[in-house]
PDB file of C-alpha atoms and ligand atoms in Angstrom:
ATOM      1  CA  MET A   1       0.272  -0.184  -0.122  1.00 73.00           C
ATOM      2  CA  PRO A   2       2.800   2.706   0.552  1.00 69.00           C
ATOM      3  CA  THR A   3       2.888   3.580  -3.054  1.00 91.00           C
ATOM      4  CA  HIS A   4      -0.820   5.027  -2.653  1.00 96.00           C
ATOM      5  CA  PRO A   5      -0.811   7.934  -0.492  1.00 97.00           C
ATOM      6  CA  VAL A   6      -2.926   8.392   2.332  1.00 97.00           C
ATOM      7  CA  LEU A   7      -5.245  11.144   1.826  1.00 98.00           C
ATOM      8  CA  ILE A   8      -7.459  10.996   5.301  1.00 98.00           C
ATOM      9  CA  SER A   9      -6.504   8.906   8.060  1.00 98.00           C
ATOM     10  CA  SER A  10      -8.924   6.646   9.874  1.00 98.00           C
ATOM     11  CA  ASP A  11      -8.611   8.899  13.055  1.00 98.00           C
ATOM     12  CA  GLN A  12      -9.510  11.516  10.854  1.00 98.00           C
ATOM     13  CA  ILE A  13     -12.542   9.850   9.711  1.00 98.00           C
ATOM     14  CA  GLN A  14     -13.593   8.645  13.112  1.00 98.00           C
ATOM     15  CA  LYS A  15     -13.556  12.121  14.350  1.00 98.00           C
ATOM     16  CA  ARG A  16     -15.435  13.700  11.578  1.00 98.00           C
ATOM     17  CA  ILE A  17     -18.361  10.907  12.130  1.00 98.00           C
ATOM     18  CA  ARG A  18     -18.917  12.109  15.542  1.00 98.00           C
ATOM     19  CA  GLN A  19     -18.802  15.887  14.792  1.00 98.00           C
ATOM     20  CA  LEU A  20     -21.356  14.933  12.138  1.00 98.00           C
ATOM     21  CA  SER A  21     -24.055  12.427  14.440  1.00 98.00           C
ATOM     22  CA  ARG A  22     -24.119  15.204  16.737  1.00 98.00           C
ATOM     23  CA  GLU A  23     -25.455  17.411  14.077  1.00 98.00           C
ATOM     24  CA  ILE A  24     -27.564  14.620  12.410  1.00 98.00           C
ATOM     25  CA  ARG A  25     -29.295  13.744  15.787  1.00 97.00           C
ATOM     26  CA  SER A  26     -30.164  17.269  16.714  1.00 97.00           C
ATOM     27  CA  HIS A  27     -31.691  17.615  13.499  1.00 97.00           C
ATOM     28  CA  TYR A  28     -34.134  14.558  13.455  1.00 97.00           C
ATOM     29  CA  LYS A  29     -34.805  14.344  17.224  1.00 94.00           C
ATOM     30  CA  ASN A  30     -38.526  13.338  17.489  1.00 90.00           C
ATOM     31  CA  LYS A  31     -38.655  12.418  13.642  1.00 93.00           C
ATOM     32  CA  ASP A  32     -39.224   8.570  12.486  1.00 90.00           C
ATOM     33  CA  LEU A  33     -35.957   8.489  10.707  1.00 96.00           C
ATOM     34  CA  VAL A  34     -35.151   5.838   7.940  1.00 97.00           C
ATOM     35  CA  ILE A  35     -31.566   5.347   7.240  1.00 98.00           C
ATOM     36  CA  LEU A  36     -30.818   4.087   3.667  1.00 97.00           C
ATOM     37  CA  GLY A  37     -27.067   2.922   3.487  1.00 97.00           C
ATOM     38  CA  LEU A  38     -26.122   2.296  -0.500  1.00 95.00           C
ATOM     39  CA  LEU A  39     -23.761  -0.677  -0.662  1.00 94.00           C
ATOM     40  CA  ASN A  40     -21.476  -1.560  -1.062  1.00 93.00           C
ATOM     41  CA  GLY A  41     -19.572   1.468  -0.794  1.00 95.00           C
ATOM     42  CA  SER A  42     -20.986   2.994   2.052  1.00 97.00           C
ATOM     43  CA  LEU A  43     -20.228  -0.160   4.263  1.00 97.00           C
ATOM     44  CA  PHE A  44     -17.950   1.292   7.016  1.00 98.00           C
ATOM     45  CA  PHE A  45     -18.841   4.417   7.169  1.00 98.00           C
ATOM     46  CA  LEU A  46     -22.848   3.600   7.432  1.00 98.00           C
ATOM     47  CA  VAL A  47     -21.823   1.424  10.231  1.00 98.00           C
ATOM     48  CA  ASP A  48     -19.503   3.632  12.369  1.00 98.00           C
ATOM     49  CA  LEU A  49     -22.060   6.388  11.918  1.00 98.00           C
ATOM     50  CA  LEU A  50     -24.799   4.328  13.179  1.00 98.00           C
ATOM     51  CA  ARG A  51     -22.847   3.317  16.385  1.00 98.00           C
ATOM     52  CA  HIS A  52     -23.509   7.235  17.139  1.00 98.00           C
ATOM     53  CA  LEU A  53     -26.848   7.531  16.088  1.00 97.00           C
ATOM     54  CA  PRO A  54     -30.067   6.454  18.449  1.00 94.00           C
ATOM     55  CA  ASP A  55     -31.372   3.516  18.894  1.00 93.00           C
ATOM     56  CA  ARG A  56     -35.075   4.214  17.849  1.00 94.00           C
ATOM     57  CA  LEU A  57     -34.646   4.506  14.201  1.00 96.00           C
ATOM     58  CA  GLU A  58     -34.766   1.942  10.875  1.00 96.00           C
ATOM     59  CA  ILE A  59     -32.425   0.604   8.787  1.00 96.00           C
ATOM     60  CA  GLU A  60     -32.338  -0.425   4.884  1.00 95.00           C
ATOM     61  CA  CYS A  61     -29.494  -1.098   2.447  1.00 94.00           C
ATOM     62  CA  TRP A  62     -29.809  -0.707  -1.252  1.00 94.00           C
ATOM     63  CA  ARG A  63     -27.346  -2.369  -3.526  1.00 91.00           C
ATOM     64  CA  LEU A  64     -26.582  -0.429  -6.714  1.00 87.00           C
ATOM     65  CA  ARG A  65     -23.819  -0.054  -9.016  1.00 78.00           C
ATOM     66  CA  SER A  66     -22.758   2.778 -11.214  1.00 74.00           C
ATOM     67  CA  TYR A  67     -19.165   1.939 -11.756  1.00 64.00           C
ATOM     68  CA  PRO A  68     -18.709  -1.278 -13.934  1.00 64.00           C
ATOM     69  CA  ALA A  69     -16.643  -4.040 -12.248  1.00 62.00           C
ATOM     70  CA  GLY A  70     -12.793  -2.977 -12.889  1.00 61.00           C
ATOM     71  CA  HIS A  71     -13.850   0.587 -14.232  1.00 65.00           C
ATOM     72  CA  ARG A  72     -12.875   3.550 -12.860  1.00 66.00           C
ATOM     73  CA  GLN A  73     -15.133   5.723 -14.307  1.00 68.00           C
ATOM     74  CA  SER A  74     -19.425   6.156 -13.892  1.00 66.00           C
ATOM     75  CA  SER A  75     -20.692   3.843 -16.499  1.00 64.00           C
ATOM     76  CA  GLY A  76     -23.271   6.934 -16.852  1.00 68.00           C
ATOM     77  CA  LYS A  77     -26.303   4.200 -15.128  1.00 76.00           C
ATOM     78  CA  VAL A  78     -27.278   3.282 -12.391  1.00 81.00           C
ATOM     79  CA  GLU A  79     -28.482  -0.563 -11.377  1.00 79.00           C
ATOM     80  CA  GLY A  80     -30.253  -1.984  -8.966  1.00 76.00           C
ATOM     81  CA  LEU A  81     -32.952   0.549  -8.354  1.00 74.00           C
ATOM     82  CA  LYS A  82     -35.790  -1.438  -9.332  1.00 69.00           C
ATOM     83  CA  GLU A  83     -34.977  -3.875  -6.514  1.00 68.00           C
ATOM     84  CA  GLY A  84     -35.019  -1.187  -3.959  1.00 71.00           C
ATOM     85  CA  HIS A  85     -37.864  -1.804  -1.465  1.00 76.00           C
ATOM     86  CA  GLY A  86     -38.693  -1.014   2.158  1.00 83.00           C
ATOM     87  CA  ASN A  87     -41.526   1.207   3.478  1.00 90.00           C
ATOM     88  CA  PHE A  88     -40.552   4.836   2.999  1.00 94.00           C
ATOM     89  CA  LYS A  89     -44.339   6.609   2.716  1.00 94.00           C
ATOM     90  CA  ASN A  90     -44.479   9.301   4.765  1.00 95.00           C
ATOM     91  CA  LYS A  91     -40.870   8.768   6.268  1.00 96.00           C
ATOM     92  CA  HIS A  92     -37.990  11.016   6.992  1.00 97.00           C
ATOM     93  CA  VAL A  93     -35.035   9.292   4.805  1.00 98.00           C
ATOM     94  CA  LEU A  94     -31.404  10.041   5.361  1.00 98.00           C
ATOM     95  CA  ILE A  95     -29.432   8.574   2.377  1.00 98.00           C
ATOM     96  CA  VAL A  96     -25.619   7.262   3.204  1.00 98.00           C
ATOM     97  CA  ASP A  97     -23.545   7.014   0.777  1.00 98.00           C
ATOM     98  CA  ASP A  98     -19.648   6.912  -0.065  1.00 97.00           C
ATOM     99  CA  ILE A  99     -19.020   9.756  -2.690  1.00 96.00           C
ATOM    100  CA  LEU A 100     -20.846  12.471  -4.408  1.00 95.00           C
ATOM    101  CA  ASP A 101     -19.119  12.554  -7.635  1.00 92.00           C
ATOM    102  CA  THR A 102     -21.728  13.101 -10.684  1.00 90.00           C
ATOM    103  CA  GLY A 103     -24.456  13.307  -8.702  1.00 93.00           C
ATOM    104  CA  LEU A 104     -26.333  10.590 -11.037  1.00 91.00           C
ATOM    105  CA  THR A 105     -26.278   7.880  -8.101  1.00 91.00           C
ATOM    106  CA  LEU A 106     -27.860   9.796  -5.494  1.00 95.00           C
ATOM    107  CA  SER A 107     -30.353  11.753  -7.583  1.00 94.00           C
ATOM    108  CA  SER A 108     -31.535   8.817  -8.799  1.00 92.00           C
ATOM    109  CA  VAL A 109     -32.129   7.155  -5.396  1.00 94.00           C
ATOM    110  CA  LYS A 110     -33.782  10.336  -4.407  1.00 95.00           C
ATOM    111  CA  GLN A 111     -36.140  10.248  -7.167  1.00 93.00           C
ATOM    112  CA  ARG A 112     -36.816   6.715  -6.354  1.00 92.00           C
ATOM    113  CA  LEU A 113     -37.720   7.227  -2.633  1.00 94.00           C
ATOM    114  CA  THR A 114     -39.810  10.250  -3.487  1.00 94.00           C
ATOM    115  CA  GLU A 115     -41.806   7.767  -5.989  1.00 92.00           C
ATOM    116  CA  LEU A 116     -42.029   5.639  -2.588  1.00 92.00           C
ATOM    117  CA  GLY A 117     -43.763   8.446  -0.647  1.00 94.00           C
ATOM    118  CA  ALA A 118     -40.841   9.358   1.382  1.00 96.00           C
ATOM    119  CA  CYS A 119     -41.959  12.792   2.798  1.00 96.00           C
ATOM    120  CA  ASP A 120     -38.407  14.290   3.178  1.00 98.00           C
ATOM    121  CA  VAL A 121     -35.096  12.782   1.781  1.00 98.00           C
ATOM    122  CA  LYS A 122     -31.449  13.989   2.917  1.00 98.00           C
ATOM    123  CA  ILE A 123     -28.217  13.014   1.870  1.00 98.00           C
ATOM    124  CA  CYS A 124     -25.310  12.389   4.084  1.00 98.00           C
ATOM    125  CA  VAL A 125     -22.036  11.366   1.986  1.00 98.00           C
ATOM    126  CA  LEU A 126     -18.351  10.678   3.616  1.00 98.00           C
ATOM    127  CA  LEU A 127     -16.709  12.211   0.614  1.00 98.00           C
ATOM    128  CA  LYS A 128     -17.572  14.844  -1.827  1.00 97.00           C
ATOM    129  CA  LYS A 129     -15.959  15.724  -4.891  1.00 96.00           C
ATOM    130  CA  LYS A 130     -15.157  18.988  -5.638  1.00 93.00           C
ATOM    131  CA  LYS A 131     -15.671  18.781  -9.843  1.00 83.00           C
ATOM    132  CA  LYS A 132     -18.876  20.073 -11.237  1.00 83.00           C
ATOM    133  CA  ARG A 133     -22.251  17.399 -11.040  1.00 86.00           C
ATOM    134  CA  GLN A 134     -24.096  16.245 -13.524  1.00 87.00           C
ATOM    135  CA  ARG A 135     -27.076  16.637 -11.530  1.00 87.00           C
ATOM    136  CA  PRO A 136     -28.564  19.537  -9.671  1.00 90.00           C
ATOM    137  CA  ILE A 137     -27.806  17.553  -6.050  1.00 94.00           C
ATOM    138  CA  THR A 138     -26.394  18.554  -2.795  1.00 95.00           C
ATOM    139  CA  ALA A 139     -25.961  16.288   0.564  1.00 97.00           C
ATOM    140  CA  LYS A 140     -26.587  18.269   3.312  1.00 98.00           C
ATOM    141  CA  TRP A 141     -24.002  16.410   5.489  1.00 98.00           C
ATOM    142  CA  SER A 142     -20.427  15.536   3.781  1.00 98.00           C
ATOM    143  CA  CYS A 143     -17.071  14.505   6.082  1.00 98.00           C
ATOM    144  CA  PHE A 144     -14.762  15.613   3.599  1.00 98.00           C
ATOM    145  CA  GLU A 145     -14.381  17.390   0.339  1.00 97.00           C
ATOM    146  CA  ILE A 146     -11.582  16.304  -2.306  1.00 97.00           C
ATOM    147  CA  GLY A 147     -10.392  16.694  -5.319  1.00 96.00           C
ATOM    148  CA  ASP A 148     -11.139  14.350  -8.703  1.00 92.00           C
ATOM    149  CA  GLU A 149      -8.522  12.236  -7.797  1.00 94.00           C
ATOM    150  CA  PHE A 150      -9.472   7.952  -7.704  1.00 95.00           C
ATOM    151  CA  VAL A 151      -9.875   7.190  -4.324  1.00 97.00           C
ATOM    152  CA  PHE A 152     -10.319   3.880  -2.143  1.00 97.00           C
ATOM    153  CA  GLY A 153     -10.254   2.327   1.233  1.00 98.00           C
ATOM    154  CA  TYR A 154     -12.917   2.991   4.101  1.00 98.00           C
ATOM    155  CA  GLY A 155     -15.134   0.777   1.812  1.00 98.00           C
ATOM    156  CA  LEU A 156     -14.596   2.371  -1.365  1.00 97.00           C
ATOM    157  CA  ASP A 157     -13.067  -0.453  -3.691  1.00 95.00           C
ATOM    158  CA  TYR A 158     -10.204  -0.716  -6.625  1.00 94.00           C
ATOM    159  CA  ASP A 159     -10.802  -2.941  -8.851  1.00 91.00           C
ATOM    160  CA  GLY A 160     -13.326  -4.795  -6.891  1.00 91.00           C
ATOM    161  CA  TYR A 161     -10.559  -5.178  -3.806  1.00 95.00           C
ATOM    162  CA  TYR A 162      -8.996  -3.111  -0.708  1.00 96.00           C
ATOM    163  CA  ARG A 163     -12.568  -1.942   0.853  1.00 97.00           C
ATOM    164  CA  GLN A 164     -11.100  -2.869   4.149  1.00 96.00           C
ATOM    165  CA  VAL A 165      -8.130  -0.303   4.148  1.00 97.00           C
ATOM    166  CA  PRO A 166      -8.842   1.581   7.144  1.00 97.00           C
ATOM    167  CA  GLU A 167      -7.879   5.076   5.533  1.00 98.00           C
ATOM    168  CA  ILE A 168      -8.776   6.573   2.428  1.00 98.00           C
ATOM    169  CA  ARG A 169      -5.780   6.584  -0.208  1.00 98.00           C
ATOM    170  CA  THR A 170      -5.147   8.330  -3.543  1.00 97.00           C
ATOM    171  CA  LEU A 171      -4.692   6.038  -6.173  1.00 96.00           C
ATOM    172  CA  LYS A 172      -0.996   6.205  -7.623  1.00 92.00           C
ATOM    173  CA  VAL A 173      -0.725   4.196 -11.206  1.00 82.00           C
TER     174      VAL A 173
HETATM  175  P1  5GP B   1     -22.043   9.054  -8.903  1.00 62.83           P
HETATM  176  O1  5GP B   1     -23.059   8.534  -9.539  1.00 62.83           O
HETATM  177  O2  5GP B   1     -22.106  10.496  -7.879  1.00 62.83           O
HETATM  178  O3  5GP B   1     -21.045   9.477 -10.326  1.00 62.83           O
HETATM  179  O4  5GP B   1     -21.019   8.064  -8.552  1.00 62.83           O
HETATM  180  C1  5GP B   1     -21.366   7.889  -7.169  1.00 62.83           C
HETATM  181  C2  5GP B   1     -20.410   6.424  -6.855  1.00 62.83           C
HETATM  182  O5  5GP B   1     -19.056   6.374  -8.053  1.00 62.83           O
HETATM  183  C3  5GP B   1     -19.966   6.169  -5.292  1.00 62.83           C
HETATM  184  O6  5GP B   1     -21.041   5.932  -4.504  1.00 62.83           O
HETATM  185  C4  5GP B   1     -18.677   5.398  -5.965  1.00 62.83           C
HETATM  186  O7  5GP B   1     -19.127   3.783  -5.533  1.00 62.83           O
HETATM  187  C5  5GP B   1     -18.318   5.521  -7.227  1.00 62.83           C
HETATM  188  N1  5GP B   1     -17.140   6.390  -6.901  1.00 62.83           N
HETATM  189  C6  5GP B   1     -17.059   7.771  -7.442  1.00 62.83           C
HETATM  190  N2  5GP B   1     -15.970   8.098  -7.345  1.00 62.83           N
HETATM  191  C7  5GP B   1     -15.070   7.193  -6.997  1.00 62.83           C
HETATM  192  C8  5GP B   1     -13.800   6.735  -6.638  1.00 62.83           C
HETATM  193  O8  5GP B   1     -12.672   8.064  -6.389  1.00 62.83           O
HETATM  194  N3  5GP B   1     -12.918   5.785  -5.739  1.00 62.83           N
HETATM  195  C9  5GP B   1     -13.993   4.892  -5.510  1.00 62.83           C
HETATM  196  N4  5GP B   1     -13.757   3.652  -5.372  1.00 62.83           N
HETATM  197  N5  5GP B   1     -15.443   4.944  -6.242  1.00 62.83           N
HETATM  198  C10 5GP B   1     -15.825   5.888  -6.728  1.00 62.83           C
HETATM  199 MG1   MG B   2     -21.316   3.768  -4.291  1.00 62.83          MG
END
């Protein structure tokens, strides 16, 4: 791993999650909240964030894909949305994802949740890329803003591997 520099350490991630969770707890106080995790990328972030949130909430996960296996660029299509289910009617939904990049994934998920009757949909991401989005979508909560480089670790894959690397690293090829 040493060839791929550490961009964000595991301590920085945990510290930021604790800060963010305080804001999220106070925002959703006395509301019926559903956390919708998007897998696989948000796996570690989702679990670590949930450790700091109240017990009284529902957890759903959808498995989506916009990067075909072995690719480092979005295909421009989001697969797995149709399979998305769960009871979202009149619920406050917080989508938890790894990265907001082009915005295609998150805007498609948001639209699907609206079709399923959610009364409020907000977004929480681990990383937000600086680049211009292809869809007009914003995340109410994001841990870190990064440049346009390809990153992996802490749930994010590099060619399908290395998701369990504890920190976020920049790919150097
Ligand atoms: P979007 O639909 O916003 O373009 O893409 C979001 C998805 O693309 C993320 O959830 C993630 O799965 C993938 N993605 C975007 N940038 C990166 C990156 O730098 N590294 C990895 N591993 N995945 C990325
Ligand atoms: Mg993803």
